PDB file of C-alpha atoms and ligand atoms in Angstrom:
ATOM      1  CA  MET A   1       0.000   0.000   0.000  1.00 73.00           C
ATOM      2  CA  PRO A   2       1.549   3.351  -1.002  1.00 68.00           C
ATOM      3  CA  ASN A   3       1.894   5.918   1.783  1.00 62.00           C
ATOM      4  CA  SER A   4       2.328   9.009  -0.353  1.00 53.00           C
ATOM      5  CA  LEU A   5      -0.606  11.396  -0.108  1.00 57.00           C
ATOM      6  CA  ASP A   6      -0.632  12.060  -3.852  1.00 61.00           C
ATOM      7  CA  GLN A   7      -1.551   8.459  -4.533  1.00 75.00           C
ATOM      8  CA  ARG A   8      -5.213   7.904  -5.247  1.00 93.00           C
ATOM      9  CA  VAL A   9      -6.297   4.917  -3.210  1.00 96.00           C
ATOM     10  CA  ALA A  10      -9.762   3.397  -3.563  1.00 97.00           C
ATOM     11  CA  VAL A  11     -11.315   0.631  -1.531  1.00 98.00           C
ATOM     12  CA  CYS A  12     -13.831  -1.868  -2.869  1.00 98.00           C
ATOM     13  CA  THR A  13     -15.604  -3.741  -0.090  1.00 97.00           C
ATOM     14  CA  GLY A  14     -17.953  -6.686  -0.266  1.00 96.00           C
ATOM     15  CA  THR A  15     -18.629 -10.189   0.949  1.00 96.00           C
ATOM     16  CA  PHE A  16     -17.356 -11.909  -2.220  1.00 98.00           C
ATOM     17  CA  ASP A  17     -19.099 -15.182  -1.356  1.00 97.00           C
ATOM     18  CA  PRO A  18     -17.691 -16.142  -3.817  1.00 98.00           C
ATOM     19  CA  VAL A  19     -15.934 -13.617  -6.069  1.00 98.00           C
ATOM     20  CA  HIS A  20     -17.272 -13.709  -9.658  1.00 98.00           C
ATOM     21  CA  LEU A  21     -16.574 -12.120 -13.044  1.00 98.00           C
ATOM     22  CA  GLY A  22     -18.839  -9.140 -12.277  1.00 97.00           C
ATOM     23  CA  HIS A  23     -16.685  -8.294  -9.244  1.00 98.00           C
ATOM     24  CA  ILE A  24     -13.493  -8.893 -11.199  1.00 98.00           C
ATOM     25  CA  ASP A  25     -14.644  -6.530 -13.943  1.00 98.00           C
ATOM     26  CA  ILE A  26     -15.215  -3.749 -11.386  1.00 98.00           C
ATOM     27  CA  ILE A  27     -11.814  -4.480  -9.789  1.00 98.00           C
ATOM     28  CA  ARG A  28     -10.080  -4.456 -13.185  1.00 98.00           C
ATOM     29  CA  ARG A  29     -11.681  -1.173 -14.217  1.00 98.00           C
ATOM     30  CA  GLY A  30     -11.043   0.358 -10.771  1.00 98.00           C
ATOM     31  CA  SER A  31      -7.383  -0.655 -10.947  1.00 98.00           C
ATOM     32  CA  LYS A  32      -7.041   1.488 -14.080  1.00 98.00           C
ATOM     33  CA  LEU A  33      -8.735   4.517 -12.523  1.00 97.00           C
ATOM     34  CA  PHE A  34      -6.804   4.577  -9.246  1.00 97.00           C
ATOM     35  CA  ASP A  35      -3.154   4.258  -8.302  1.00 97.00           C
ATOM     36  CA  TRP A  36      -3.936   1.612  -5.707  1.00 97.00           C
ATOM     37  CA  LEU A  37      -7.037  -0.450  -5.065  1.00 98.00           C
ATOM     38  CA  VAL A  38      -7.686  -2.348  -1.857  1.00 98.00           C
ATOM     39  CA  VAL A  39     -10.327  -5.064  -2.007  1.00 98.00           C
ATOM     40  CA  GLY A  40     -11.833  -5.439   1.462  1.00 98.00           C
ATOM     41  CA  VAL A  41     -13.422  -8.797   2.180  1.00 98.00           C
ATOM     42  CA  GLY A  42     -15.920  -8.447   5.005  1.00 97.00           C
ATOM     43  CA  ASP A  43     -18.810 -10.313   6.570  1.00 92.00           C
ATOM     44  CA  ASN A  44     -22.483  -9.657   6.107  1.00 84.00           C
ATOM     45  CA  PRO A  45     -23.915 -10.025   9.641  1.00 83.00           C
ATOM     46  CA  GLU A  46     -27.288 -10.981   8.165  1.00 84.00           C
ATOM     47  CA  LYS A  47     -26.031 -13.934   6.141  1.00 82.00           C
ATOM     48  CA  ALA A  48     -24.117 -17.058   7.111  1.00 88.00           C
ATOM     49  CA  PRO A  49     -21.302 -17.183   4.544  1.00 90.00           C
ATOM     50  CA  PHE A  50     -20.889 -20.134   2.214  1.00 94.00           C
ATOM     51  CA  PHE A  51     -17.103 -19.727   2.322  1.00 97.00           C
ATOM     52  CA  SER A  52     -15.144 -18.707   5.426  1.00 96.00           C
ATOM     53  CA  ALA A  53     -13.443 -15.301   5.454  1.00 96.00           C
ATOM     54  CA  GLU A  54     -10.058 -17.004   4.878  1.00 97.00           C
ATOM     55  CA  GLU A  55     -11.402 -18.940   1.897  1.00 98.00           C
ATOM     56  CA  ARG A  56     -13.006 -15.838   0.366  1.00 98.00           C
ATOM     57  CA  VAL A  57      -9.805 -13.821   0.809  1.00 98.00           C
ATOM     58  CA  ALA A  58      -7.722 -16.637  -0.723  1.00 98.00           C
ATOM     59  CA  LEU A  59     -10.014 -16.852  -3.779  1.00 98.00           C
ATOM     60  CA  VAL A  60     -10.020 -13.071  -4.304  1.00 98.00           C
ATOM     61  CA  LYS A  61      -6.200 -13.018  -3.975  1.00 98.00           C
ATOM     62  CA  GLU A  62      -5.940 -15.729  -6.572  1.00 98.00           C
ATOM     63  CA  VAL A  63      -8.121 -13.949  -9.146  1.00 98.00           C
ATOM     64  CA  VAL A  64      -6.595 -10.469  -8.728  1.00 98.00           C
ATOM     65  CA  LYS A  65      -3.054 -11.729  -9.330  1.00 98.00           C
ATOM     66  CA  PRO A  66      -2.975 -10.119 -12.816  1.00 97.00           C
ATOM     67  CA  PHE A  67      -3.501  -6.654 -11.323  1.00 98.00           C
ATOM     68  CA  ALA A  68      -0.249  -5.296  -9.896  1.00 97.00           C
ATOM     69  CA  ASN A  69      -1.844  -2.397  -7.979  1.00 98.00           C
ATOM     70  CA  VAL A  70      -4.591  -4.402  -6.261  1.00 98.00           C
ATOM     71  CA  GLU A  71      -4.275  -5.638  -2.694  1.00 98.00           C
ATOM     72  CA  VAL A  72      -6.717  -7.871  -0.796  1.00 98.00           C
ATOM     73  CA  ARG A  73      -7.459  -7.593   2.919  1.00 98.00           C
ATOM     74  CA  ALA A  74     -10.037  -9.032   5.279  1.00 97.00           C
ATOM     75  CA  PHE A  75     -11.890  -6.632   7.536  1.00 97.00           C
ATOM     76  CA  ASP A  76     -14.370  -6.736  10.413  1.00 94.00           C
ATOM     77  CA  GLY A  77     -17.050  -4.254  11.236  1.00 92.00           C
ATOM     78  CA  LEU A  78     -17.958  -1.089   9.407  1.00 93.00           C
ATOM     79  CA  ALA A  79     -16.610  -0.574   5.892  1.00 94.00           C
ATOM     80  CA  VAL A  80     -16.173   3.171   6.526  1.00 95.00           C
ATOM     81  CA  LYS A  81     -13.889   2.445   9.450  1.00 94.00           C
ATOM     82  CA  PHE A  82     -11.863   0.032   7.350  1.00 96.00           C
ATOM     83  CA  VAL A  83     -11.460   2.684   4.639  1.00 96.00           C
ATOM     84  CA  ARG A  84     -10.502   5.318   7.209  1.00 94.00           C
ATOM     85  CA  ASP A  85      -7.949   3.037   8.867  1.00 95.00           C
ATOM     86  CA  LEU A  86      -6.324   2.600   5.468  1.00 95.00           C
ATOM     87  CA  LYS A  87      -6.193   6.412   5.167  1.00 93.00           C
ATOM     88  CA  ALA A  88      -8.158   6.166   1.943  1.00 95.00           C
ATOM     89  CA  ARG A  89     -11.127   8.371   1.040  1.00 94.00           C
ATOM     90  CA  ILE A  90     -12.758   6.643  -1.868  1.00 96.00           C
ATOM     91  CA  MET A  91     -15.136   3.711  -1.742  1.00 96.00           C
ATOM     92  CA  LEU A  92     -15.625   1.990  -5.078  1.00 97.00           C
ATOM     93  CA  ARG A  93     -18.861   0.097  -5.722  1.00 96.00           C
ATOM     94  CA  GLY A  94     -20.431  -1.638  -8.675  1.00 96.00           C
ATOM     95  CA  LEU A  95     -24.033  -0.967  -9.712  1.00 95.00           C
ATOM     96  CA  ARG A  96     -26.035  -3.651 -11.434  1.00 93.00           C
ATOM     97  CA  THR A  97     -29.719  -2.865 -11.445  1.00 84.00           C
ATOM     98  CA  LEU A  98     -32.256  -0.302 -10.309  1.00 80.00           C
ATOM     99  CA  SER A  99     -32.729  -2.268  -7.098  1.00 79.00           C
ATOM    100  CA  ASP A 100     -28.969  -2.093  -6.460  1.00 86.00           C
ATOM    101  CA  MET A 101     -29.227   1.622  -7.054  1.00 88.00           C
ATOM    102  CA  GLU A 102     -31.734   2.127  -4.263  1.00 90.00           C
ATOM    103  CA  TYR A 103     -29.724   0.068  -1.794  1.00 89.00           C
ATOM    104  CA  GLU A 104     -26.375   1.563  -2.794  1.00 90.00           C
ATOM    105  CA  PHE A 105     -27.741   5.112  -2.735  1.00 91.00           C
ATOM    106  CA  THR A 106     -29.037   4.641   0.817  1.00 92.00           C
ATOM    107  CA  MET A 107     -25.796   3.007   1.885  1.00 90.00           C
ATOM    108  CA  SER A 108     -23.633   5.750   0.398  1.00 91.00           C
ATOM    109  CA  LEU A 109     -25.756   8.383   2.205  1.00 92.00           C
ATOM    110  CA  MET A 110     -25.379   6.447   5.431  1.00 92.00           C
ATOM    111  CA  ASN A 111     -21.620   6.161   4.935  1.00 90.00           C
ATOM    112  CA  PHE A 112     -21.450   9.848   4.097  1.00 89.00           C
ATOM    113  CA  ASN A 113     -23.185  10.574   7.392  1.00 91.00           C
ATOM    114  CA  LEU A 114     -20.817   8.310   9.288  1.00 91.00           C
ATOM    115  CA  ASP A 115     -17.786   9.902   7.661  1.00 92.00           C
ATOM    116  CA  PRO A 116     -18.293  12.991   5.458  1.00 93.00           C
ATOM    117  CA  ASP A 117     -14.703  12.842   4.175  1.00 92.00           C
ATOM    118  CA  LEU A 118     -15.398   9.622   2.299  1.00 93.00           C
ATOM    119  CA  GLU A 119     -16.796   9.605  -1.219  1.00 93.00           C
ATOM    120  CA  THR A 120     -18.435   6.646  -2.921  1.00 94.00           C
ATOM    121  CA  ILE A 121     -17.752   6.187  -6.621  1.00 96.00           C
ATOM    122  CA  PHE A 122     -19.941   3.860  -8.664  1.00 95.00           C
ATOM    123  CA  LEU A 123     -19.106   1.987 -11.823  1.00 97.00           C
ATOM    124  CA  MET A 124     -21.950   0.584 -13.889  1.00 95.00           C
ATOM    125  CA  ALA A 125     -21.809  -3.176 -14.289  1.00 95.00           C
ATOM    126  CA  ARG A 126     -21.123  -4.377 -17.798  1.00 95.00           C
ATOM    127  CA  GLU A 127     -24.256  -5.651 -19.477  1.00 93.00           C
ATOM    128  CA  GLU A 128     -23.160  -9.268 -19.496  1.00 93.00           C
ATOM    129  CA  TYR A 129     -22.618  -9.237 -15.724  1.00 94.00           C
ATOM    130  CA  SER A 130     -25.479  -6.991 -14.684  1.00 93.00           C
ATOM    131  CA  HIS A 131     -27.604  -9.944 -13.558  1.00 92.00           C
ATOM    132  CA  VAL A 132     -24.759 -11.844 -11.863  1.00 95.00           C
ATOM    133  CA  SER A 133     -24.744 -12.121  -8.093  1.00 95.00           C
ATOM    134  CA  SER A 134     -22.996 -14.483  -5.708  1.00 96.00           C
ATOM    135  CA  THR A 135     -26.399 -15.543  -4.346  1.00 94.00           C
ATOM    136  CA  PHE A 136     -27.627 -16.655  -7.795  1.00 95.00           C
ATOM    137  CA  LEU A 137     -24.357 -18.383  -8.556  1.00 97.00           C
ATOM    138  CA  ARG A 138     -24.561 -20.403  -5.334  1.00 96.00           C
ATOM    139  CA  GLN A 139     -28.097 -21.435  -6.320  1.00 95.00           C
ATOM    140  CA  ILE A 140     -27.089 -22.335  -9.890  1.00 95.00           C
ATOM    141  CA  ALA A 141     -24.189 -24.367  -8.504  1.00 95.00           C
ATOM    142  CA  SER A 142     -26.417 -26.261  -6.109  1.00 93.00           C
ATOM    143  CA  PHE A 143     -28.666 -27.265  -9.049  1.00 93.00           C
ATOM    144  CA  GLY A 144     -25.682 -28.298 -11.165  1.00 91.00           C
ATOM    145  CA  GLY A 145     -26.011 -25.423 -13.681  1.00 93.00           C
ATOM    146  CA  ASP A 146     -23.274 -24.109 -15.966  1.00 94.00           C
ATOM    147  CA  LEU A 147     -21.038 -21.606 -14.180  1.00 95.00           C
ATOM    148  CA  ASN A 148     -18.322 -21.146 -16.789  1.00 95.00           C
ATOM    149  CA  LYS A 149     -19.637 -17.814 -18.033  1.00 94.00           C
ATOM    150  CA  PHE A 150     -19.666 -16.258 -14.582  1.00 97.00           C
ATOM    151  CA  LEU A 151     -16.767 -17.684 -12.585  1.00 98.00           C
ATOM    152  CA  PRO A 152     -13.033 -18.083 -13.163  1.00 98.00           C
ATOM    153  CA  PRO A 153     -12.068 -21.800 -13.127  1.00 97.00           C
ATOM    154  CA  VAL A 154     -10.461 -21.680  -9.661  1.00 98.00           C
ATOM    155  CA  VAL A 155     -13.641 -20.238  -8.114  1.00 98.00           C
ATOM    156  CA  LYS A 156     -15.897 -22.597 -10.049  1.00 97.00           C
ATOM    157  CA  GLU A 157     -13.944 -25.583  -8.726  1.00 97.00           C
ATOM    158  CA  ALA A 158     -14.044 -24.267  -5.161  1.00 97.00           C
ATOM    159  CA  LEU A 159     -17.805 -23.653  -5.363  1.00 97.00           C
ATOM    160  CA  GLU A 160     -18.555 -27.066  -6.836  1.00 95.00           C
ATOM    161  CA  LYS A 161     -16.380 -28.697  -4.175  1.00 95.00           C
ATOM    162  CA  ARG A 162     -18.206 -26.824  -1.413  1.00 95.00           C
ATOM    163  CA  ILE A 163     -21.597 -27.897  -2.825  1.00 93.00           C
ATOM    164  CA  ARG A 164     -20.433 -31.541  -2.817  1.00 92.00           C
ATOM    165  CA  GLU A 165     -19.180 -31.202   0.778  1.00 91.00           C
ATOM    166  CA  ARG A 166     -22.581 -29.881   1.760  1.00 86.00           C
ATOM    167  CA  GLY A 167     -24.225 -32.910   0.251  1.00 81.00           C
ATOM    168  CA  GLY A 168     -25.387 -31.247  -2.981  1.00 62.00           C
ATOM    169  CA  ARG A 169     -24.389 -32.404  -6.492  1.00 58.00           C
TER     170      ARG A 169
HETATM  171  P1  LIG B   1     -22.225  -7.094  -0.651  1.00 78.66           P
HETATM  172  O1  LIG B   1     -22.151  -8.315   0.151  1.00 78.66           O
HETATM  173  O2  LIG B   1     -21.776  -5.825   0.028  1.00 78.66           O
HETATM  174  O3  LIG B   1     -23.501  -6.927  -1.458  1.00 78.66           O
HETATM  175  P2  LIG B   1     -20.824  -8.196  -2.884  1.00 78.66           P
HETATM  176  O4  LIG B   1     -19.724  -9.095  -2.488  1.00 78.66           O
HETATM  177  O5  LIG B   1     -22.055  -8.828  -3.437  1.00 78.66           O
HETATM  178  O6  LIG B   1     -21.107  -7.237  -1.704  1.00 78.66           O
HETATM  179  O7  LIG B   1     -20.289  -7.130  -3.946  1.00 78.66           O
HETATM  180  C1  LIG B   1     -19.190  -6.294  -3.719  1.00 78.66           C
HETATM  181  C2  LIG B   1     -19.236  -5.136  -4.703  1.00 78.66           C
HETATM  182  O8  LIG B   1     -19.301  -5.611  -6.041  1.00 78.66           O
HETATM  183  C3  LIG B   1     -20.462  -4.244  -4.528  1.00 78.66           C
HETATM  184  O9  LIG B   1     -20.081  -2.925  -4.849  1.00 78.66           O
HETATM  185  C4  LIG B   1     -21.420  -4.759  -5.553  1.00 78.66           C
HETATM  186  O10 LIG B   1     -22.342  -3.760  -5.960  1.00 78.66           O
HETATM  187  C5  LIG B   1     -20.460  -5.100  -6.678  1.00 78.66           C
HETATM  188  N1  LIG B   1     -21.005  -6.120  -7.549  1.00 78.66           N
HETATM  189  C6  LIG B   1     -21.571  -7.295  -7.207  1.00 78.66           C
HETATM  190  N2  LIG B   1     -21.947  -7.984  -8.283  1.00 78.66           N
HETATM  191  C7  LIG B   1     -21.611  -7.218  -9.358  1.00 78.66           C
HETATM  192  C8  LIG B   1     -21.767  -7.381 -10.785  1.00 78.66           C
HETATM  193  N3  LIG B   1     -22.348  -8.464 -11.305  1.00 78.66           N
HETATM  194  N4  LIG B   1     -21.301  -6.410 -11.583  1.00 78.66           N
HETATM  195  C9  LIG B   1     -20.735  -5.307 -11.047  1.00 78.66           C
HETATM  196  N5  LIG B   1     -20.581  -5.087  -9.719  1.00 78.66           N
HETATM  197  C10 LIG B   1     -21.006  -6.031  -8.893  1.00 78.66           C
END
């Protein structure tokens, strides 16, 4: 992580349960817009994760290897605090649909209230990924559907293995 103040650092947080091509597209595009991009892998307190935090971090690390200015870290608690602790000021998010928009708009207002020095920057999802979510991919995997279009091979294998361990296909 660079410590010079002229470096533009952005932070992209999420659960990444698991990371998919929609996430990777946002990370790739973000890595071109900023000098340094930290991907923060957190927990959603309302959902029991399919993969442990360590597993999710390991998968994200694996798939961001091609991007030299991207770093992956686990975090606990509030995303704004994580961003602050990194001394960054920009939160990067992806927007898929109108329903995402409502949720993300509310969340960015909430984050702005929690810390007015932070700005949230949104990138529109590419059309081919705009319907892709980790939740759907877990469901498709549990019914044995084709995941090749949405997941890198290493993530696909990990997801299929986890489904088998859970007694699915
Ligand atoms: P969360 O658990 O906070 O919803 P996710 O792990 O699902 O987080 O997503 C992390 C980030 O990636 C969020 O900014 C989310 O909007 C974005 N994202 C998720 N899926 C896609 C997609 N298919 N295309 C673009 N951005 C996406």
